[in-house]
Amino acid sequence: MDLLDRLLEHDAWTTRQLLEICATLPADQLDHEFDIGHRTLRTTLHHIINNMEIWSLLMAGEPIERQTAQSISGMLRRLTVAETRLQKIARKVKAENGWDEVWIDHLDDPPREKTFGTALAHVITHSMHHRAQVLYMLRLSGVEPLPEGDVFSWESHLK
């Protein structure tokens, strides 16, 4: 397995772990406001997945269909779709060595050219940043145990 596959699979696996933990929480805990980021567990998880969806749709040249499902089960389904789309795009970019090839981000005003390599890196690092916020909110909520969320934990899970 190459580095890109490791990063993408770890990214989705770790987000899925947090969603599964949050599936055990009552709605009031998912919607409790914190003084960080997108303020709630539910909104932050939705933001992570929405980012994966939008960027993968943009890179695929597909119409943007904003998903609003914010139930944990709905977000798990959305994650699976976005993860699959991102992996397909990444494998195509890798196979064609198209890291520096450009696509047009028509959501920017004015629209801008972006490279596939940088966009894929953005999605992965963006998710990591917000997962750290989710972990912080879960800690403040007294939820235990919590995953490390690191690549070694992901790799151990494969064995």
XYZ file of N, CA and C in Angstrom:
477
model
N 0.854 -1.173 0.000
C 0.000 0.000 0.000
C 0.900 1.235 0.000
N 0.608 2.177 -0.886
C 1.463 3.361 -0.954
C 0.996 4.434 0.040
N 1.750 5.507 0.107
C 1.501 6.558 1.090
C 0.129 7.200 0.904
N -0.244 7.491 -0.327
C -1.536 8.129 -0.563
C -2.687 7.249 -0.077
N -2.643 5.971 -0.395
C -3.691 5.061 0.074
C -3.729 5.022 1.597
N -2.569 5.005 2.222
C -2.508 5.004 3.687
C -3.173 6.256 4.260
N -2.835 7.404 3.694
C -3.385 8.660 4.207
C -4.897 8.733 4.020
N -5.374 8.368 2.842
C -6.813 8.427 2.582
C -7.583 7.415 3.425
N -7.065 6.212 3.533
C -7.762 5.195 4.322
C -7.745 5.535 5.812
N -6.618 6.042 6.299
C -6.551 6.473 7.696
C -7.536 7.610 7.948
N -7.597 8.554 7.021
C -8.480 9.713 7.154
C -9.930 9.267 7.346
N -10.419 8.434 6.456
C -11.815 7.992 6.532
C -12.043 7.080 7.742
N -11.093 6.187 8.021
C -11.240 5.263 9.147
C -11.350 6.029 10.465
N -10.504 7.028 10.642
C -10.502 7.781 11.894
C -11.780 8.599 12.040
N -12.227 9.205 10.958
C -13.490 9.943 11.009
C -14.632 8.988 11.343
N -14.617 7.812 10.753
C -15.649 6.807 11.035
C -15.616 6.399 12.516
N -14.422 6.252 13.093
C -14.312 5.895 14.514
C -15.011 6.939 15.384
N -14.809 8.208 15.060
C -15.428 9.281 15.845
C -16.945 9.290 15.664
N -17.402 9.050 14.447
C -18.849 8.968 14.215
C -19.458 7.818 15.015
N -18.776 6.688 15.060
C -19.299 5.539 15.805
C -19.345 5.815 17.302
N -18.370 6.534 17.817
C -18.415 6.941 19.229
C -19.599 7.873 19.448
N -19.759 8.833 18.549
C -20.849 9.799 18.693
C -22.220 9.153 18.532
N -22.290 8.022 17.856
C -23.564 7.310 17.705
C -24.094 6.819 19.049
N -23.220 6.721 20.046
C -23.637 6.253 21.368
C -24.103 7.396 22.269
N -23.974 8.624 21.797
C -24.290 9.788 22.625
C -25.716 10.270 22.385
N -26.338 10.832 23.422
C -27.669 11.415 23.231
C -27.574 12.716 22.420
N -28.694 13.107 21.834
C -28.736 14.300 20.977
C -28.250 15.549 21.704
N -28.613 15.689 22.995
C -28.194 16.904 23.692
C -26.678 16.983 23.834
N -26.017 15.853 23.905
C -24.555 15.857 23.971
C -23.953 16.159 22.592
N -24.566 15.651 21.542
C -24.086 15.932 20.182
C -24.245 17.405 19.829
N -25.249 18.045 20.428
C -25.558 19.430 20.084
C -25.135 20.434 21.155
N -24.428 19.949 22.178
C -23.909 20.848 23.211
C -22.868 21.781 22.589
N -22.949 23.068 22.918
C -22.024 24.041 22.324
C -20.746 24.186 23.145
N -19.643 24.233 22.401
C -18.312 24.466 22.961
C -17.757 25.728 22.327
N -16.773 26.296 22.974
C -16.149 27.513 22.452
C -14.958 27.144 21.566
N -15.250 26.392 20.497
C -14.191 25.972 19.582
C -14.819 25.652 18.225
N -14.124 25.990 17.197
C -14.474 25.592 15.837
C -15.929 25.779 15.468
N -16.548 24.694 15.046
C -17.947 24.733 14.607
C -18.920 24.503 15.760
N -18.426 24.517 16.960
C -19.166 24.621 18.212
C -19.817 23.352 18.751
N -20.243 22.424 17.900
C -20.850 21.191 18.419
C -20.216 19.982 17.736
N -20.371 18.839 18.378
C -19.871 17.598 17.779
C -20.560 17.339 16.441
N -21.881 17.459 16.430
C -22.642 17.169 15.215
C -22.235 18.098 14.065
N -22.155 19.380 14.344
C -21.828 20.349 13.294
C -20.401 20.172 12.803
N -19.489 19.854 13.692
C -18.097 19.658 13.287
C -17.951 18.409 12.428
N -18.606 17.332 12.807
C -18.559 16.112 11.995
C -19.204 16.345 10.629
N -20.325 17.053 10.609
C -20.971 17.398 9.333
C -20.010 18.219 8.465
N -19.314 19.149 9.082
C -18.362 19.990 8.348
C -17.243 19.149 7.725
N -16.708 18.207 8.474
C -15.642 17.339 7.951
C -16.137 16.593 6.711
N -17.294 15.978 6.833
C -17.817 15.169 5.729
C -18.241 16.047 4.565
N -18.857 17.178 4.856
C -19.251 18.110 3.802
C -18.035 18.554 2.993
N -16.932 18.811 3.677
C -15.705 19.207 2.993
C -15.228 18.099 2.050
N -15.256 16.861 2.529
C -14.860 15.726 1.680
C -15.782 15.619 0.467
N -17.076 15.814 0.699
C -18.050 15.716 -0.395
C -17.832 16.804 -1.439
N -17.769 18.044 -0.987
C -17.669 19.178 -1.917
C -16.384 19.107 -2.724
N -15.253 18.908 -2.052
C -13.980 18.877 -2.773
C -13.919 17.709 -3.745
N -14.430 16.556 -3.356
C -14.383 15.416 -4.278
C -15.315 15.637 -5.466
N -16.467 16.242 -5.238
C -17.367 16.551 -6.357
C -16.737 17.575 -7.297
N -16.113 18.596 -6.722
C -15.449 19.607 -7.555
C -14.352 18.975 -8.404
N -13.502 18.157 -7.780
C -12.405 17.529 -8.524
C -12.919 16.557 -9.576
N -14.064 15.927 -9.316
C -14.641 14.979 -10.271
C -15.407 15.689 -11.383
N -15.594 17.005 -11.223
C -16.348 17.754 -12.222
C -17.832 17.432 -12.190
N -18.310 16.974 -11.045
C -19.717 16.610 -10.897
C -20.490 17.769 -10.273
N -21.800 17.805 -10.478
C -22.612 18.863 -9.869
C -22.542 18.786 -8.342
N -22.561 19.945 -7.724
C -22.520 20.010 -6.267
C -23.929 19.772 -5.735
N -24.069 18.729 -4.984
C -25.338 18.428 -4.324
C -25.059 18.448 -2.829
N -25.392 19.543 -2.196
C -25.110 19.666 -0.766
C -26.014 18.735 0.027
N -25.387 17.931 0.845
C -26.101 16.967 1.674
C -26.377 17.600 3.029
N -27.553 17.383 3.530
C -27.915 18.005 4.802
C -28.103 17.005 5.935
N -28.060 15.719 5.632
C -28.272 14.707 6.674
C -27.233 14.865 7.775
N -27.711 15.154 8.984
C -26.789 15.313 10.098
C -27.019 14.289 11.204
N -27.817 13.277 10.920
C -27.896 12.174 11.879
C -26.572 11.423 11.764
N -26.190 10.749 12.810
C -24.926 10.009 12.760
C -24.991 8.937 11.680
N -26.108 8.231 11.589
C -26.217 7.197 10.549
C -26.153 7.818 9.156
N -26.770 8.969 8.977
C -26.699 9.660 7.691
C -25.287 10.103 7.364
N -24.568 10.591 8.380
C -23.189 11.021 8.135
C -22.282 9.833 7.847
N -22.546 8.696 8.461
C -21.762 7.496 8.145
C -21.955 7.094 6.683
N -23.196 7.158 6.201
C -23.453 6.846 4.786
C -22.761 7.858 3.874
N -22.865 9.121 4.218
C -22.225 10.175 3.417
C -20.712 9.987 3.387
N -20.128 9.628 4.524
C -18.687 9.403 4.590
C -18.274 8.293 3.636
N -19.022 7.213 3.606
C -18.691 6.091 2.719
C -18.688 6.531 1.260
N -19.669 7.314 0.860
C -19.742 7.799 -0.529
C -18.576 8.738 -0.830
N -18.327 9.696 0.061
C -17.242 10.661 -0.161
C -15.884 9.973 -0.163
N -15.693 9.033 0.756
C -14.431 8.285 0.833
C -14.171 7.539 -0.476
N -15.182 6.878 -0.992
C -15.041 6.115 -2.236
C -14.706 7.043 -3.400
N -15.395 8.179 -3.480
C -15.143 9.135 -4.558
C -13.723 9.700 -4.467
N -13.299 10.074 -3.276
C -11.944 10.611 -3.102
C -10.885 9.586 -3.483
N -11.065 8.347 -3.067
C -10.082 7.312 -3.400
C -10.020 7.077 -4.903
N -11.154 7.105 -5.562
C -11.187 6.922 -7.014
C -10.432 8.053 -7.713
N -10.684 9.280 -7.289
C -9.989 10.433 -7.874
C -8.495 10.329 -7.609
N -8.128 10.040 -6.367
C -6.712 9.975 -5.996
C -5.977 8.894 -6.783
N -6.600 7.751 -6.949
C -5.950 6.665 -7.705
C -5.768 7.041 -9.174
N -6.731 7.757 -9.731
C -6.619 8.210 -11.122
C -5.492 9.238 -11.247
N -5.451 10.185 -10.322
C -4.397 11.204 -10.331
C -3.034 10.538 -10.204
N -2.931 9.583 -9.285
C -1.666 8.869 -9.089
C -1.277 8.101 -10.350
N -2.208 7.383 -10.940
C -1.920 6.569 -12.130
C -1.462 7.426 -13.311
N -2.006 8.634 -13.389
C -1.670 9.532 -14.500
C -0.582 10.532 -14.129
N -0.054 10.405 -12.895
C 0.920 11.364 -12.376
C 0.407 12.796 -12.570
N -0.865 12.980 -12.231
C -1.519 14.260 -12.462
C -1.585 15.174 -11.261
N -0.617 15.060 -10.375
C -0.618 15.864 -9.148
C -0.694 17.362 -9.428
N -0.018 17.802 -10.480
C 0.025 19.234 -10.785
C -0.987 19.650 -11.842
N -1.814 18.703 -12.281
C -2.882 19.051 -13.231
C -3.910 19.911 -12.502
N -4.533 20.819 -13.246
C -5.464 21.753 -12.616
C -6.917 21.415 -12.946
N -7.755 21.853 -12.070
C -9.202 21.817 -12.242
C -9.708 23.172 -11.779
N -10.913 23.522 -12.155
C -11.463 24.834 -11.807
C -12.407 24.705 -10.616
N -12.103 25.470 -9.581
C -12.986 25.544 -8.417
C -13.980 26.660 -8.695
N -15.152 26.287 -9.176
C -16.149 27.285 -9.546
C -16.933 27.811 -8.348
N -16.649 27.292 -7.149
C -17.272 27.854 -5.951
C -16.510 29.076 -5.448
N -15.252 29.207 -5.850
C -14.497 30.415 -5.511
C -15.038 31.576 -6.337
N -14.956 32.772 -5.798
C -15.400 33.961 -6.522
C -14.262 34.960 -6.563
N -13.609 35.102 -7.703
C -13.894 34.448 -8.980
C -13.364 33.005 -8.969
N -13.874 32.168 -9.885
C -13.377 30.787 -9.971
C -11.860 30.757 -10.126
N -11.222 29.736 -9.508
C -9.758 29.632 -9.543
C -9.324 28.243 -9.939
N -8.135 28.202 -10.528
C -7.505 26.922 -10.824
C -6.863 26.388 -9.550
N -6.988 25.083 -9.352
C -6.338 24.415 -8.229
C -5.759 23.111 -8.748
N -4.703 22.640 -8.100
C -4.109 21.373 -8.526
C -4.720 20.220 -7.736
N -4.742 19.062 -8.379
C -5.284 17.873 -7.725
C -4.459 17.498 -6.496
N -3.137 17.569 -6.606
C -2.282 17.184 -5.485
C -2.527 18.026 -4.251
N -2.622 19.334 -4.445
C -2.842 20.225 -3.313
C -4.247 20.055 -2.751
N -5.218 19.851 -3.618
C -6.593 19.666 -3.147
C -6.719 18.388 -2.318
N -6.096 17.307 -2.768
C -6.137 16.062 -1.990
C -5.449 16.244 -0.641
N -4.309 16.928 -0.636
C -3.614 17.195 0.630
C -4.485 18.049 1.549
N -5.189 19.008 0.969
C -6.066 19.872 1.764
C -7.163 19.064 2.453
N -7.809 18.191 1.712
C -8.907 17.412 2.287
C -8.412 16.608 3.487
N -7.274 15.961 3.332
C -6.739 15.120 4.407
C -6.348 15.953 5.626
N -5.638 17.050 5.416
C -5.199 17.855 6.562
C -6.365 18.605 7.195
N -7.334 19.003 6.399
C -8.524 19.675 6.922
C -9.274 18.741 7.873
N -9.461 17.507 7.449
C -10.158 16.535 8.302
C -9.412 16.327 9.612
N -8.098 16.209 9.535
C -7.291 15.969 10.733
C -7.461 17.120 11.732
N -7.444 18.332 11.238
C -7.597 19.515 12.091
C -8.931 19.462 12.848
N -9.997 19.178 12.133
C -11.313 19.174 12.769
C -11.554 17.929 13.620
N -10.922 16.812 13.283
C -11.033 15.639 14.165
C -10.410 15.940 15.525
N -9.341 16.710 15.538
C -8.729 17.098 16.815
C -9.728 17.905 17.643
N -10.508 18.747 16.988
C -11.534 19.503 17.709
C -12.614 18.571 18.261
N -13.013 17.580 17.465
C -14.007 16.606 17.927
C -13.468 15.855 19.147
N -12.224 15.414 19.093
C -11.626 14.713 20.234
C -11.613 15.599 21.477
N -11.300 16.868 21.308
C -11.290 17.813 22.422
C -12.692 17.935 23.030
N -13.709 18.076 22.180
C -15.088 18.178 22.669
C -15.506 16.903 23.398
N -15.116 15.760 22.853
C -15.443 14.489 23.506
C -14.756 14.388 24.866
N -13.502 14.823 24.951
C -12.785 14.806 26.244
C -13.495 15.690 27.260
N -13.862 16.906 26.810
C -14.566 17.823 27.712
C -15.911 17.253 28.150
N -16.490 16.403 27.336
C -17.782 15.776 27.652
C -17.626 14.551 28.544
N -16.378 14.163 28.829
C -16.126 13.013 29.686
C -16.267 11.672 28.989
N -16.248 11.665 27.670
C -16.384 10.417 26.922
C -15.058 9.660 26.964
N -15.140 8.384 27.339
C -13.957 7.514 27.380
C -14.370 6.115 26.974
N -13.500 5.328 26.435
C -12.167 5.694 25.954
C -12.268 6.375 24.592
N -11.231 7.113 24.262
C -11.158 7.788 22.970
C -9.991 7.228 22.172
N -10.146 7.162 20.870
C -9.049 6.652 20.045
C -7.927 7.672 19.938
N -6.725 7.181 19.698
C -5.610 8.080 19.421
C -5.853 8.809 18.106
N -6.361 8.062 17.138
C -6.626 8.654 15.834
C -5.396 8.765 14.959
N -4.312 8.141 15.374
C -3.070 8.246 14.608
C -2.978 7.123 13.575
N -2.019 7.248 12.684
C -1.855 6.275 11.600
C -1.458 4.906 12.141
N -0.714 4.858 13.239
C -0.329 3.570 13.811
C -1.552 2.803 14.313
N -2.508 3.513 14.911
C -3.748 2.857 15.357
C -4.500 2.285 14.168
N -4.565 3.055 13.096
C -5.226 2.578 11.873
C -4.528 1.327 11.349
N -3.193 1.366 11.296
C -2.443 0.225 10.773
C -2.642 -1.010 11.659
N -2.666 -0.823 12.972
C -2.886 -1.948 13.890
C -4.253 -2.581 13.659
N -5.225 -1.761 13.345
C -6.580 -2.257 13.096
C -6.627 -3.156 11.858
N -5.712 -2.958 10.918
C -5.679 -3.761 9.690
C -5.190 -5.179 9.940
N -4.412 -5.366 11.010
C -3.777 -6.671 11.269
C -4.695 -7.626 11.972
